[in-house]
Amino acid sequence: MSQALLQVDGVSKRFGGFTALDGVSVDIRPGERFGLIGPNGSGKTTLINCISGVLSSDLGAIRFDGQDITRLPAYKRTRRGIARSFQVPRPFRSMTVLENLLVAIDFAVIGHGLSTRQADAEVYAILDKIGLADKAHVSSSQLSQVELRKMELARAMAARPKLLISDEAMAGLAGAEVDEVLDVLLKLNAEGITVIMIEHIMQAVMRFSERVMCLDAGRVICEGTPQQVMADKRVQEAYLGT
Amino acid sequence: MGGVGRHLGFWIGAAAFVALAFAMALTVRNEYAFFAGFVVLQFIVLATAWNILGGYAGYVNFGTSAFFGIGVYTAVFLLKAVAAPLWIQIGVAALVGAALGLGVGLLTLRLRGIFFSIATVAITIIAETLITNWKFVGGATGVQLLRPPVTEPFDSYIKMLFVIAAVMVVIAVALARYVQNSGLGRGLRAIRDDEIAAECSGVPTLNLKLVACALSGALMCAAGAPSAMYLQFADPVSAFNLNYSVSALAMSLIGGTSHWIGPVLGAILLATTQQLLTVTISSEVNVLVLGVMLVLFVVAAPEGIIGLARRLWRWARRRTS
Ligand SMILES: Nc1ncnc2c1ncn2[C@@H]1O[C@H](COP(=O)(O)OP(=O)(O)OP(=O)(O)O)[C@@H](O)[C@H]1O
Ligand SMILES: [Mg+2]
């Protein structure tokens, strides 16, 4: 069996007296399409924060590409190939869409050796893929909520990740747009990028994922194929309960 | 193409500015013009320095007076200890400022927002207390300093200081302009907009903030160094006067923080007004005027003079098209 790209090993995170993650372990294989689900407040975003380095975990270890990254600052993890989008968009508001993506190219892709024009071309290619090309020179403070979500993904892609983590990129999107974003993620995966998708829209998760994991109250309650997870009693209870 | 033209334009402007200052020093008789002009130039350096961290990176620093005062006392120390010439005083002050910026940055730059700002106020108090208790540089009562004879071709020390300050303005502005247009500038802007998103886009936020803090600190200390010779006197209360912190901040905000020209315009406007008021009315009115102008701009033109100019420009274009 091929070595895991990302190994999360017994990661715990507490906020004061509240345990947001309680010994979460999971291995993500290279090239995998992985779905992460769980009711509101179950710890999905917290797990992503620990993986991307926005938060440091209290316990446990995280390995990426065969190396321990548990204590690495976030920017170094991004440079090694972990890029993420934010559930609540975090644009660089004083910049255009183009400049937002250039930040990622300039700082995440170290030694890219691209000329200004080549970097611009790479940004346009990404924006084309995600359907934002006509907004390249618009200030990100003027984007709609939907466009902001797309830019979140686009900026993550500009970092040329090996692992792309999408935190509810489709929340608030209409049916056709959900399909659009789903197609983008599938295309990226076909290009060899491993994708973790957090999503509340179940059809999207079912269509996209090869494997799904469900969190509840900071613990992994089920992991398997989408069909297995949907059929699982504990998962159904977690979603119906409360 | 446009880039090369802009660089050329900037350096021609800078050279013309220094040449003009030099020509004035050689021809104008009235010493008072240089007394006042020196202060204006000094504030341009201070505001420009402040803006590198406070404007580009959005880390509002109330510690300008700490850096300025330490610049003053670096000069005092070098004078008393080894009778160092002026350019050594300024150079060493810049190095001390850079080191101090790094140190202070390491201590405070992990704090965000208001906590960082409060920490920088504390730094000023600590620095002033240390100097007040240091007898060698005069302690609380201050120290009288003797100017060495003036160097050719100048006929007065003040005129020489004025030209040196003009050169320092060019260095400070060129540095700020370079930072703004470089990758560092884009990284600092990303930090200002959203530090977490910046970090996740690969921006080494702490490192960039430290570089900005060191550059800013170096320029602030350098700006303080010639003050010792300017006043021929130094005491902790005036060297660490909170007025420097407030003015540098106000000048940048009033001018506009997004472009290097902002603090320059803000400093010229405010420092000139202050100089005129000091002569015509009294120096107490200064604080009032500073406060009123700051409030006016924060309410009516939050992006400063630059923002106003941009709005006017857009309005004019819409009218003509
Ligand atoms: N910085 C923080 N400080 C304190 N509590 C936090 C913090 N971040 C998250 N929490 C808490 O941890 C729990 C898990 O939050 P998290 O955002 O990871 O949930 P989630 O699964 O992403 O939920 P959602 O589906 O609503 O996005 C929640 O109860 C939340 O209130
Ligand atoms: Mg979440």
CSV table of N, CA, C and O in Angstrom, one decimal, chain A residues 89-100 132 135-149 151-152 155, chain B residues 189 193 303 314:
chain,number,residue,atom,x,y,z
A,89,PRO,N,-15.1,33.6,4.2
A,89,PRO,CA,-14.1,34.0,3.4
A,89,PRO,C,-13.2,35.1,4.0
A,89,PRO,O,-13.6,36.0,4.8
A,90,ARG,N,-11.9,35.0,3.7
A,90,ARG,CA,-10.9,36.0,4.3
A,90,ARG,C,-10.1,36.6,3.1
A,90,ARG,O,-8.9,36.3,2.9
A,91,PRO,N,-10.7,37.5,2.4
A,91,PRO,CA,-10.0,38.1,1.2
A,91,PRO,C,-9.0,39.1,1.7
A,91,PRO,O,-9.1,39.6,2.8
A,92,PHE,N,-8.0,39.4,0.9
A,92,PHE,CA,-7.2,40.6,1.1
A,92,PHE,C,-7.9,41.8,0.5
A,92,PHE,O,-7.9,42.0,-0.7
A,93,ARG,N,-8.6,42.5,1.3
A,93,ARG,CA,-9.6,43.4,0.8
A,93,ARG,C,-9.1,44.6,0.1
A,93,ARG,O,-9.8,45.2,-0.7
A,94,SER,N,-7.9,45.0,0.3
A,94,SER,CA,-7.3,46.1,-0.4
A,94,SER,C,-6.8,45.8,-1.7
A,94,SER,O,-6.3,46.6,-2.5
A,95,MET,N,-6.9,44.5,-2.1
A,95,MET,CA,-6.3,44.0,-3.4
A,95,MET,C,-7.4,43.5,-4.3
A,95,MET,O,-8.5,43.2,-4.0
A,96,THR,N,-7.0,43.6,-5.6
A,96,THR,CA,-7.9,43.0,-6.6
A,96,THR,C,-7.8,41.4,-6.5
A,96,THR,O,-7.0,40.9,-5.8
A,97,VAL,N,-8.7,40.8,-7.2
A,97,VAL,CA,-8.7,39.3,-7.3
A,97,VAL,C,-7.4,38.8,-7.7
A,97,VAL,O,-6.8,37.9,-7.2
A,98,LEU,N,-6.9,39.4,-8.8
A,98,LEU,CA,-5.6,39.0,-9.4
A,98,LEU,C,-4.5,39.1,-8.3
A,98,LEU,O,-3.7,38.2,-8.1
A,99,GLU,N,-4.4,40.2,-7.6
A,99,GLU,CA,-3.4,40.4,-6.6
A,99,GLU,C,-3.5,39.4,-5.4
A,99,GLU,O,-2.6,38.9,-4.9
A,100,ASN,N,-4.8,39.1,-5.1
A,100,ASN,CA,-5.0,38.1,-4.0
A,100,ASN,C,-4.3,36.8,-4.4
A,100,ASN,O,-3.7,36.2,-3.5
A,132,LEU,N,-14.0,33.0,-12.7
A,132,LEU,CA,-13.8,34.4,-12.1
A,132,LEU,C,-13.0,35.3,-13.0
A,132,LEU,O,-12.6,36.4,-12.6
A,135,LYS,N,-13.4,38.9,-13.3
A,135,LYS,CA,-13.3,39.7,-12.1
A,135,LYS,C,-11.9,40.0,-11.7
A,135,LYS,O,-11.6,40.6,-10.7
A,136,ALA,N,-10.9,39.6,-12.6
A,136,ALA,CA,-9.5,39.7,-12.2
A,136,ALA,C,-9.1,41.0,-11.6
A,136,ALA,O,-8.4,41.1,-10.7
A,137,HIS,N,-9.6,42.1,-12.2
A,137,HIS,CA,-9.2,43.4,-11.8
A,137,HIS,C,-10.2,44.1,-10.9
A,137,HIS,O,-10.0,45.3,-10.7
A,138,VAL,N,-11.1,43.4,-10.4
A,138,VAL,CA,-12.1,44.0,-9.5
A,138,VAL,C,-11.5,43.8,-8.1
A,138,VAL,O,-10.9,42.9,-7.8
A,139,SER,N,-11.7,44.9,-7.3
A,139,SER,CA,-11.3,44.8,-5.9
A,139,SER,C,-12.1,43.7,-5.2
A,139,SER,O,-13.3,43.5,-5.3
A,140,SER,N,-11.4,42.9,-4.4
A,140,SER,CA,-12.0,41.8,-3.7
A,140,SER,C,-13.1,42.3,-2.7
A,140,SER,O,-13.9,41.5,-2.3
A,141,SER,N,-13.0,43.6,-2.3
A,141,SER,CA,-14.0,44.1,-1.4
A,141,SER,C,-15.3,44.3,-2.1
A,141,SER,O,-16.4,44.5,-1.5
A,142,GLN,N,-15.3,44.1,-3.4
A,142,GLN,CA,-16.6,44.4,-4.2
A,142,GLN,C,-17.2,43.1,-4.7
A,142,GLN,O,-18.2,43.1,-5.5
A,143,LEU,N,-16.7,41.9,-4.2
A,143,LEU,CA,-17.2,40.6,-4.7
A,143,LEU,C,-18.5,40.2,-4.0
A,143,LEU,O,-18.7,40.6,-2.8
A,144,SER,N,-19.3,39.5,-4.6
A,144,SER,CA,-20.5,38.9,-3.9
A,144,SER,C,-20.0,37.7,-3.1
A,144,SER,O,-18.9,37.3,-3.2
A,145,GLN,N,-20.9,37.3,-2.2
A,145,GLN,CA,-20.6,36.2,-1.3
A,145,GLN,C,-20.1,34.9,-2.1
A,145,GLN,O,-19.1,34.3,-1.8
A,146,VAL,N,-20.9,34.7,-3.2
A,146,VAL,CA,-20.5,33.5,-4.0
A,146,VAL,C,-19.2,33.7,-4.7
A,146,VAL,O,-18.3,32.7,-4.6
A,147,GLU,N,-18.9,34.9,-5.2
A,147,GLU,CA,-17.6,35.1,-5.8
A,147,GLU,C,-16.5,35.0,-4.8
A,147,GLU,O,-15.4,34.5,-5.1
A,148,LEU,N,-16.7,35.5,-3.6
A,148,LEU,CA,-15.7,35.4,-2.5
A,148,LEU,C,-15.3,33.9,-2.2
A,148,LEU,O,-14.2,33.6,-2.0
A,149,ARG,N,-16.4,33.1,-2.2
A,149,ARG,CA,-16.1,31.7,-2.0
A,149,ARG,C,-15.3,31.1,-3.1
A,149,ARG,O,-14.4,30.3,-2.8
A,151,MET,N,-13.2,32.7,-4.9
A,151,MET,CA,-11.8,33.3,-4.8
A,151,MET,C,-11.0,32.5,-3.7
A,151,MET,O,-9.8,32.4,-3.8
A,152,GLU,N,-11.7,32.2,-2.6
A,152,GLU,CA,-11.0,31.4,-1.6
A,152,GLU,C,-10.4,30.1,-2.2
A,152,GLU,O,-9.2,29.9,-1.9
A,155,ARG,N,-7.5,31.1,-4.6
A,155,ARG,CA,-6.2,31.5,-4.0
A,155,ARG,C,-5.5,30.3,-3.4
A,155,ARG,O,-4.3,30.2,-3.4
B,189,ARG,N,1.0,44.1,3.0
B,189,ARG,CA,-0.4,44.5,2.7
B,189,ARG,C,-1.3,43.3,3.0
B,189,ARG,O,-2.4,43.5,3.6
B,193,ASP,N,-4.4,43.2,5.7
B,193,ASP,CA,-5.8,42.9,5.3
B,193,ASP,C,-6.3,41.7,6.1
B,193,ASP,O,-7.4,41.7,6.6
B,303,GLU,N,-9.1,57.9,4.1
B,303,GLU,CA,-7.9,57.4,3.5
B,303,GLU,C,-6.9,58.5,3.2
B,303,GLU,O,-6.0,58.4,2.4
B,314,ARG,N,-11.1,60.7,-9.9
B,314,ARG,CA,-12.2,59.9,-10.5
B,314,ARG,C,-13.4,60.8,-10.9
B,314,ARG,O,-14.0,60.6,-11.9
